[in-house]
């Protein structure tokens, strides 16, 4: 009886060593490659937008195509924060009470606002490279892209099964200050 139990345990361990572990390692490699490809696509898109000073349809569609090539399904969130300088007055009704300082306020525009400019729902139809289909920005404004994976990867599910850990989606954020203005 003891020899049969040892045989069953050995078969289970061999199945784990030769079946489950290599599949787990391979799924981790695929997850890492997906993260690297998605991160490279985000960095390229954001740096292009920050250096141009605008988001245009061609760059956005190239970004989405690059994300598709990473073999991940992502929820893309675009964030734009417009920098507004407001002069400070002792009495807002009297302009002579200017206090020689300004307050900085950032107004946020998000994915829906940006996509409404890139893909207008109504009005005349413009060509893809038309300047009317650009979301323009100014120097000093902030532009960010956030990615969150839809669902979990195979590696995350296997990690959860083997180690009883949480299912962690792929999250990426990249952005910064706009360096140039659109012509």
PDB file of C-alpha atoms in Angstrom:
ATOM      1  CA  UNK A   1       0.000   0.000   0.000  1.00  0.00           C
ATOM      2  CA  UNK A   2       2.815   2.389   0.890  1.00  0.00           C
ATOM      3  CA  UNK A   3       4.595   1.692  -2.408  1.00  0.00           C
ATOM      4  CA  UNK A   4       1.419   2.503  -4.364  1.00  0.00           C
ATOM      5  CA  UNK A   5       1.031   5.791  -2.460  1.00  0.00           C
ATOM      6  CA  UNK A   6       4.681   6.672  -3.178  1.00  0.00           C
ATOM      7  CA  UNK A   7       4.115   5.903  -6.847  1.00  0.00           C
ATOM      8  CA  UNK A   8       1.050   8.184  -7.007  1.00  0.00           C
ATOM      9  CA  UNK A   9       2.937  11.008  -5.283  1.00  0.00           C
ATOM     10  CA  UNK A  10       5.884  10.609  -7.659  1.00  0.00           C
ATOM     11  CA  UNK A  11       3.574  10.678 -10.690  1.00  0.00           C
ATOM     12  CA  UNK A  12       1.890  13.855  -9.387  1.00  0.00           C
ATOM     13  CA  UNK A  13       5.259  15.519  -8.740  1.00  0.00           C
ATOM     14  CA  UNK A  14       6.549  14.535 -12.179  1.00  0.00           C
ATOM     15  CA  UNK A  15       3.396  15.890 -13.806  1.00  0.00           C
ATOM     16  CA  UNK A  16       3.929  19.158 -11.941  1.00  0.00           C
ATOM     17  CA  UNK A  17       7.643  19.378 -12.751  1.00  0.00           C
ATOM     18  CA  UNK A  18       7.298  18.481 -16.430  1.00  0.00           C
ATOM     19  CA  UNK A  19       3.889  19.989 -17.173  1.00  0.00           C
ATOM     20  CA  UNK A  20       2.675  22.760 -14.913  1.00  0.00           C
ATOM     21  CA  UNK A  21       5.945  24.518 -14.080  1.00  0.00           C
ATOM     22  CA  UNK A  22       7.131  24.989 -17.709  1.00  0.00           C
ATOM     23  CA  UNK A  23       3.673  26.235 -18.689  1.00  0.00           C
ATOM     24  CA  UNK A  24       3.758  28.682 -15.779  1.00  0.00           C
ATOM     25  CA  UNK A  25       7.209  29.983 -16.743  1.00  0.00           C
ATOM     26  CA  UNK A  26       6.176  30.348 -20.386  1.00  0.00           C
ATOM     27  CA  UNK A  27       3.032  32.263 -19.433  1.00  0.00           C
ATOM     28  CA  UNK A  28       5.170  34.606 -17.310  1.00  0.00           C
ATOM     29  CA  UNK A  29       7.415  35.256 -20.329  1.00  0.00           C
ATOM     30  CA  UNK A  30       4.365  36.037 -22.472  1.00  0.00           C
ATOM     31  CA  UNK A  31       3.013  38.397 -19.775  1.00  0.00           C
ATOM     32  CA  UNK A  32       6.376  40.178 -19.500  1.00  0.00           C
ATOM     33  CA  UNK A  33       6.586  40.579 -23.297  1.00  0.00           C
ATOM     34  CA  UNK A  34       3.028  41.957 -23.372  1.00  0.00           C
ATOM     35  CA  UNK A  35       3.924  44.494 -20.670  1.00  0.00           C
ATOM     36  CA  UNK A  36       7.106  45.515 -22.479  1.00  0.00           C
ATOM     37  CA  UNK A  37       5.345  45.934 -25.839  1.00  0.00           C
ATOM     38  CA  UNK A  38       2.488  47.928 -24.269  1.00  0.00           C
ATOM     39  CA  UNK A  39       4.924  50.097 -22.334  1.00  0.00           C
ATOM     40  CA  UNK A  40       6.961  50.798 -25.479  1.00  0.00           C
ATOM     41  CA  UNK A  41       3.785  51.775 -27.372  1.00  0.00           C
ATOM     42  CA  UNK A  42       2.687  54.136 -24.577  1.00  0.00           C
ATOM     43  CA  UNK A  43       6.109  55.769 -24.251  1.00  0.00           C
ATOM     44  CA  UNK A  44       6.402  56.299 -28.010  1.00  0.00           C
ATOM     45  CA  UNK A  45       2.889  57.771 -28.302  1.00  0.00           C
ATOM     46  CA  UNK A  46       3.176  60.091 -25.297  1.00  0.00           C
ATOM     47  CA  UNK A  47       6.643  61.328 -26.260  1.00  0.00           C
ATOM     48  CA  UNK A  48       5.439  62.003 -29.815  1.00  0.00           C
ATOM     49  CA  UNK A  49       2.419  63.938 -28.542  1.00  0.00           C
ATOM     50  CA  UNK A  50       4.472  65.915 -26.027  1.00  0.00           C
ATOM     51  CA  UNK A  51       7.036  66.890 -28.642  1.00  0.00           C
ATOM     52  CA  UNK A  52       4.447  67.775 -31.337  1.00  0.00           C
ATOM     53  CA  UNK A  53       2.048  69.603 -29.036  1.00  0.00           C
ATOM     54  CA  UNK A  54      -1.054  67.883 -30.387  1.00  0.00           C
ATOM     55  CA  UNK A  55      -2.787  64.530 -30.699  1.00  0.00           C
ATOM     56  CA  UNK A  56      -3.754  63.626 -34.236  1.00  0.00           C
ATOM     57  CA  UNK A  57      -5.689  60.734 -35.701  1.00  0.00           C
ATOM     58  CA  UNK A  58      -2.678  59.077 -37.353  1.00  0.00           C
ATOM     59  CA  UNK A  59      -0.614  58.956 -34.174  1.00  0.00           C
ATOM     60  CA  UNK A  60      -3.556  57.722 -32.104  1.00  0.00           C
ATOM     61  CA  UNK A  61      -4.384  54.934 -34.548  1.00  0.00           C
ATOM     62  CA  UNK A  62      -0.718  53.922 -34.764  1.00  0.00           C
ATOM     63  CA  UNK A  63      -0.704  53.757 -30.944  1.00  0.00           C
ATOM     64  CA  UNK A  64      -3.804  51.546 -30.914  1.00  0.00           C
ATOM     65  CA  UNK A  65      -2.262  49.314 -33.599  1.00  0.00           C
ATOM     66  CA  UNK A  66       0.906  48.975 -31.488  1.00  0.00           C
ATOM     67  CA  UNK A  67      -1.199  47.996 -28.486  1.00  0.00           C
ATOM     68  CA  UNK A  68      -2.968  45.358 -30.579  1.00  0.00           C
ATOM     69  CA  UNK A  69       0.434  43.939 -31.529  1.00  0.00           C
ATOM     70  CA  UNK A  70       1.220  43.382 -27.845  1.00  0.00           C
ATOM     71  CA  UNK A  71      -1.523  40.693 -27.735  1.00  0.00           C
ATOM     72  CA  UNK A  72      -3.134  42.340 -24.729  1.00  0.00           C
ATOM     73  CA  UNK A  73      -6.592  43.853 -24.399  1.00  0.00           C
ATOM     74  CA  UNK A  74      -6.334  47.254 -22.731  1.00  0.00           C
ATOM     75  CA  UNK A  75      -8.613  50.038 -21.581  1.00  0.00           C
ATOM     76  CA  UNK A  76      -6.910  53.256 -22.763  1.00  0.00           C
ATOM     77  CA  UNK A  77      -7.450  56.453 -20.787  1.00  0.00           C
ATOM     78  CA  UNK A  78      -6.106  59.743 -22.118  1.00  0.00           C
ATOM     79  CA  UNK A  79      -5.666  62.669 -19.733  1.00  0.00           C
ATOM     80  CA  UNK A  80      -4.860  66.258 -20.605  1.00  0.00           C
ATOM     81  CA  UNK A  81      -4.449  68.977 -17.981  1.00  0.00           C
ATOM     82  CA  UNK A  82      -4.486  72.527 -19.333  1.00  0.00           C
ATOM     83  CA  UNK A  83      -2.417  74.966 -17.319  1.00  0.00           C
ATOM     84  CA  UNK A  84      -4.222  78.187 -16.426  1.00  0.00           C
ATOM     85  CA  UNK A  85      -2.517  81.119 -14.733  1.00  0.00           C
ATOM     86  CA  UNK A  86      -4.782  83.405 -12.766  1.00  0.00           C
ATOM     87  CA  UNK A  87      -3.509  86.737 -11.431  1.00  0.00           C
ATOM     88  CA  UNK A  88      -4.122  87.363  -7.735  1.00  0.00           C
ATOM     89  CA  UNK A  89      -5.795  90.615  -6.698  1.00  0.00           C
ATOM     90  CA  UNK A  90      -6.423  92.043  -3.247  1.00  0.00           C
ATOM     91  CA  UNK A  91      -9.852  93.148  -4.463  1.00  0.00           C
ATOM     92  CA  UNK A  92     -11.099  91.248  -7.541  1.00  0.00           C
ATOM     93  CA  UNK A  93     -13.118  94.288  -8.657  1.00  0.00           C
ATOM     94  CA  UNK A  94     -10.093  96.607  -8.620  1.00  0.00           C
ATOM     95  CA  UNK A  95      -7.309  95.744 -11.069  1.00  0.00           C
ATOM     96  CA  UNK A  96      -4.885  98.113  -9.372  1.00  0.00           C
ATOM     97  CA  UNK A  97      -4.681  95.746  -6.392  1.00  0.00           C
ATOM     98  CA  UNK A  98      -2.644  93.173  -8.349  1.00  0.00           C
ATOM     99  CA  UNK A  99      -0.375  91.356  -5.900  1.00  0.00           C
ATOM    100  CA  UNK A 100       2.405  90.508  -8.396  1.00  0.00           C
ATOM    101  CA  UNK A 101       1.700  86.800  -8.230  1.00  0.00           C
ATOM    102  CA  UNK A 102      -0.341  84.165  -9.988  1.00  0.00           C
ATOM    103  CA  UNK A 103      -2.101  80.978  -8.994  1.00  0.00           C
ATOM    104  CA  UNK A 104      -1.815  77.924 -11.210  1.00  0.00           C
ATOM    105  CA  UNK A 105      -4.874  75.807 -11.936  1.00  0.00           C
ATOM    106  CA  UNK A 106      -5.073  72.745 -14.164  1.00  0.00           C
ATOM    107  CA  UNK A 107      -8.317  72.025 -16.031  1.00  0.00           C
ATOM    108  CA  UNK A 108      -8.702  68.366 -16.956  1.00  0.00           C
ATOM    109  CA  UNK A 109      -9.821  66.964 -20.302  1.00  0.00           C
ATOM    110  CA  UNK A 110     -10.142  63.238 -20.633  1.00  0.00           C
ATOM    111  CA  UNK A 111     -10.550  60.481 -23.226  1.00  0.00           C
ATOM    112  CA  UNK A 112     -14.065  61.404 -24.316  1.00  0.00           C
ATOM    113  CA  UNK A 113     -13.160  65.081 -24.807  1.00  0.00           C
ATOM    114  CA  UNK A 114     -10.034  64.233 -26.807  1.00  0.00           C
ATOM    115  CA  UNK A 115     -11.750  61.622 -28.989  1.00  0.00           C
ATOM    116  CA  UNK A 116     -14.609  64.037 -29.742  1.00  0.00           C
ATOM    117  CA  UNK A 117     -12.044  66.318 -31.389  1.00  0.00           C
ATOM    118  CA  UNK A 118     -10.263  63.484 -33.233  1.00  0.00           C
ATOM    119  CA  UNK A 119     -13.478  61.813 -34.406  1.00  0.00           C
ATOM    120  CA  UNK A 120     -16.213  64.455 -34.586  1.00  0.00           C
ATOM    121  CA  UNK A 121     -19.740  63.017 -34.566  1.00  0.00           C
ATOM    122  CA  UNK A 122     -21.378  65.836 -36.509  1.00  0.00           C
ATOM    123  CA  UNK A 123     -20.463  68.647 -38.848  1.00  0.00           C
ATOM    124  CA  UNK A 124     -18.397  68.522 -42.001  1.00  0.00           C
ATOM    125  CA  UNK A 125     -16.165  65.505 -42.494  1.00  0.00           C
ATOM    126  CA  UNK A 126     -12.484  66.355 -42.599  1.00  0.00           C
ATOM    127  CA  UNK A 127      -9.604  64.285 -43.909  1.00  0.00           C
ATOM    128  CA  UNK A 128      -7.596  62.258 -41.414  1.00  0.00           C
ATOM    129  CA  UNK A 129      -4.630  64.655 -41.553  1.00  0.00           C
ATOM    130  CA  UNK A 130      -6.738  67.833 -41.424  1.00  0.00           C
ATOM    131  CA  UNK A 131      -5.684  70.291 -38.661  1.00  0.00           C
ATOM    132  CA  UNK A 132      -9.323  70.487 -37.493  1.00  0.00           C
ATOM    133  CA  UNK A 133      -8.998  66.886 -36.279  1.00  0.00           C
ATOM    134  CA  UNK A 134      -6.104  67.685 -33.937  1.00  0.00           C
ATOM    135  CA  UNK A 135      -6.377  68.066 -30.208  1.00  0.00           C
ATOM    136  CA  UNK A 136      -3.906  70.905 -29.627  1.00  0.00           C
ATOM    137  CA  UNK A 137      -2.007  71.656 -26.436  1.00  0.00           C
ATOM    138  CA  UNK A 138       0.348  74.331 -25.155  1.00  0.00           C
ATOM    139  CA  UNK A 139       3.788  74.308 -23.562  1.00  0.00           C
ATOM    140  CA  UNK A 140       3.524  73.579 -19.844  1.00  0.00           C
ATOM    141  CA  UNK A 141       0.325  71.527 -20.089  1.00  0.00           C
ATOM    142  CA  UNK A 142       0.336  67.923 -18.881  1.00  0.00           C
ATOM    143  CA  UNK A 143      -0.511  64.850 -20.953  1.00  0.00           C
ATOM    144  CA  UNK A 144      -0.833  61.313 -19.548  1.00  0.00           C
ATOM    145  CA  UNK A 145      -1.920  57.900 -20.799  1.00  0.00           C
ATOM    146  CA  UNK A 146      -3.152  55.172 -18.468  1.00  0.00           C
ATOM    147  CA  UNK A 147      -3.547  51.555 -19.536  1.00  0.00           C
ATOM    148  CA  UNK A 148      -5.355  48.877 -17.619  1.00  0.00           C
ATOM    149  CA  UNK A 149      -5.688  45.364 -18.930  1.00  0.00           C
ATOM    150  CA  UNK A 150      -9.167  44.039 -19.496  1.00  0.00           C
ATOM    151  CA  UNK A 151      -9.195  40.840 -17.484  1.00  0.00           C
ATOM    152  CA  UNK A 152      -6.143  38.977 -16.286  1.00  0.00           C
ATOM    153  CA  UNK A 153      -3.320  37.152 -17.978  1.00  0.00           C
ATOM    154  CA  UNK A 154      -2.736  33.415 -17.886  1.00  0.00           C
ATOM    155  CA  UNK A 155       0.340  33.943 -15.689  1.00  0.00           C
ATOM    156  CA  UNK A 156      -1.704  35.926 -13.175  1.00  0.00           C
ATOM    157  CA  UNK A 157      -4.378  33.218 -13.056  1.00  0.00           C
ATOM    158  CA  UNK A 158      -1.776  30.476 -12.626  1.00  0.00           C
ATOM    159  CA  UNK A 159      -0.004  32.504  -9.930  1.00  0.00           C
ATOM    160  CA  UNK A 160      -3.336  32.880  -8.145  1.00  0.00           C
ATOM    161  CA  UNK A 161      -4.030  29.140  -8.399  1.00  0.00           C
ATOM    162  CA  UNK A 162      -0.561  27.979  -7.308  1.00  0.00           C
ATOM    163  CA  UNK A 163       0.283  30.579  -4.674  1.00  0.00           C
ATOM    164  CA  UNK A 164      -3.179  31.804  -3.601  1.00  0.00           C
ATOM    165  CA  UNK A 165      -2.343  35.393  -4.522  1.00  0.00           C
ATOM    166  CA  UNK A 166      -4.587  38.104  -5.911  1.00  0.00           C
ATOM    167  CA  UNK A 167      -5.384  38.470  -9.598  1.00  0.00           C
ATOM    168  CA  UNK A 168      -3.440  41.570 -10.613  1.00  0.00           C
ATOM    169  CA  UNK A 169      -4.230  43.261 -13.941  1.00  0.00           C
ATOM    170  CA  UNK A 170      -1.539  44.976 -15.987  1.00  0.00           C
ATOM    171  CA  UNK A 171      -1.521  48.714 -15.172  1.00  0.00           C
ATOM    172  CA  UNK A 172       0.684  51.276 -16.894  1.00  0.00           C
ATOM    173  CA  UNK A 173       0.854  55.058 -16.624  1.00  0.00           C
ATOM    174  CA  UNK A 174       3.137  57.393 -18.509  1.00  0.00           C
ATOM    175  CA  UNK A 175       3.054  61.100 -19.217  1.00  0.00           C
ATOM    176  CA  UNK A 176       4.588  64.462 -18.637  1.00  0.00           C
ATOM    177  CA  UNK A 177       4.727  68.098 -19.625  1.00  0.00           C
ATOM    178  CA  UNK A 178       4.115  69.218 -23.197  1.00  0.00           C
ATOM    179  CA  UNK A 179       7.402  70.526 -24.631  1.00  0.00           C
ATOM    180  CA  UNK A 180       6.253  72.106 -27.874  1.00  0.00           C
ATOM    181  CA  UNK A 181       3.191  73.827 -29.280  1.00  0.00           C
ATOM    182  CA  UNK A 182       1.341  72.941 -32.431  1.00  0.00           C
ATOM    183  CA  UNK A 183       1.927  75.287 -35.366  1.00  0.00           C
TER     184      UNK A 183
END
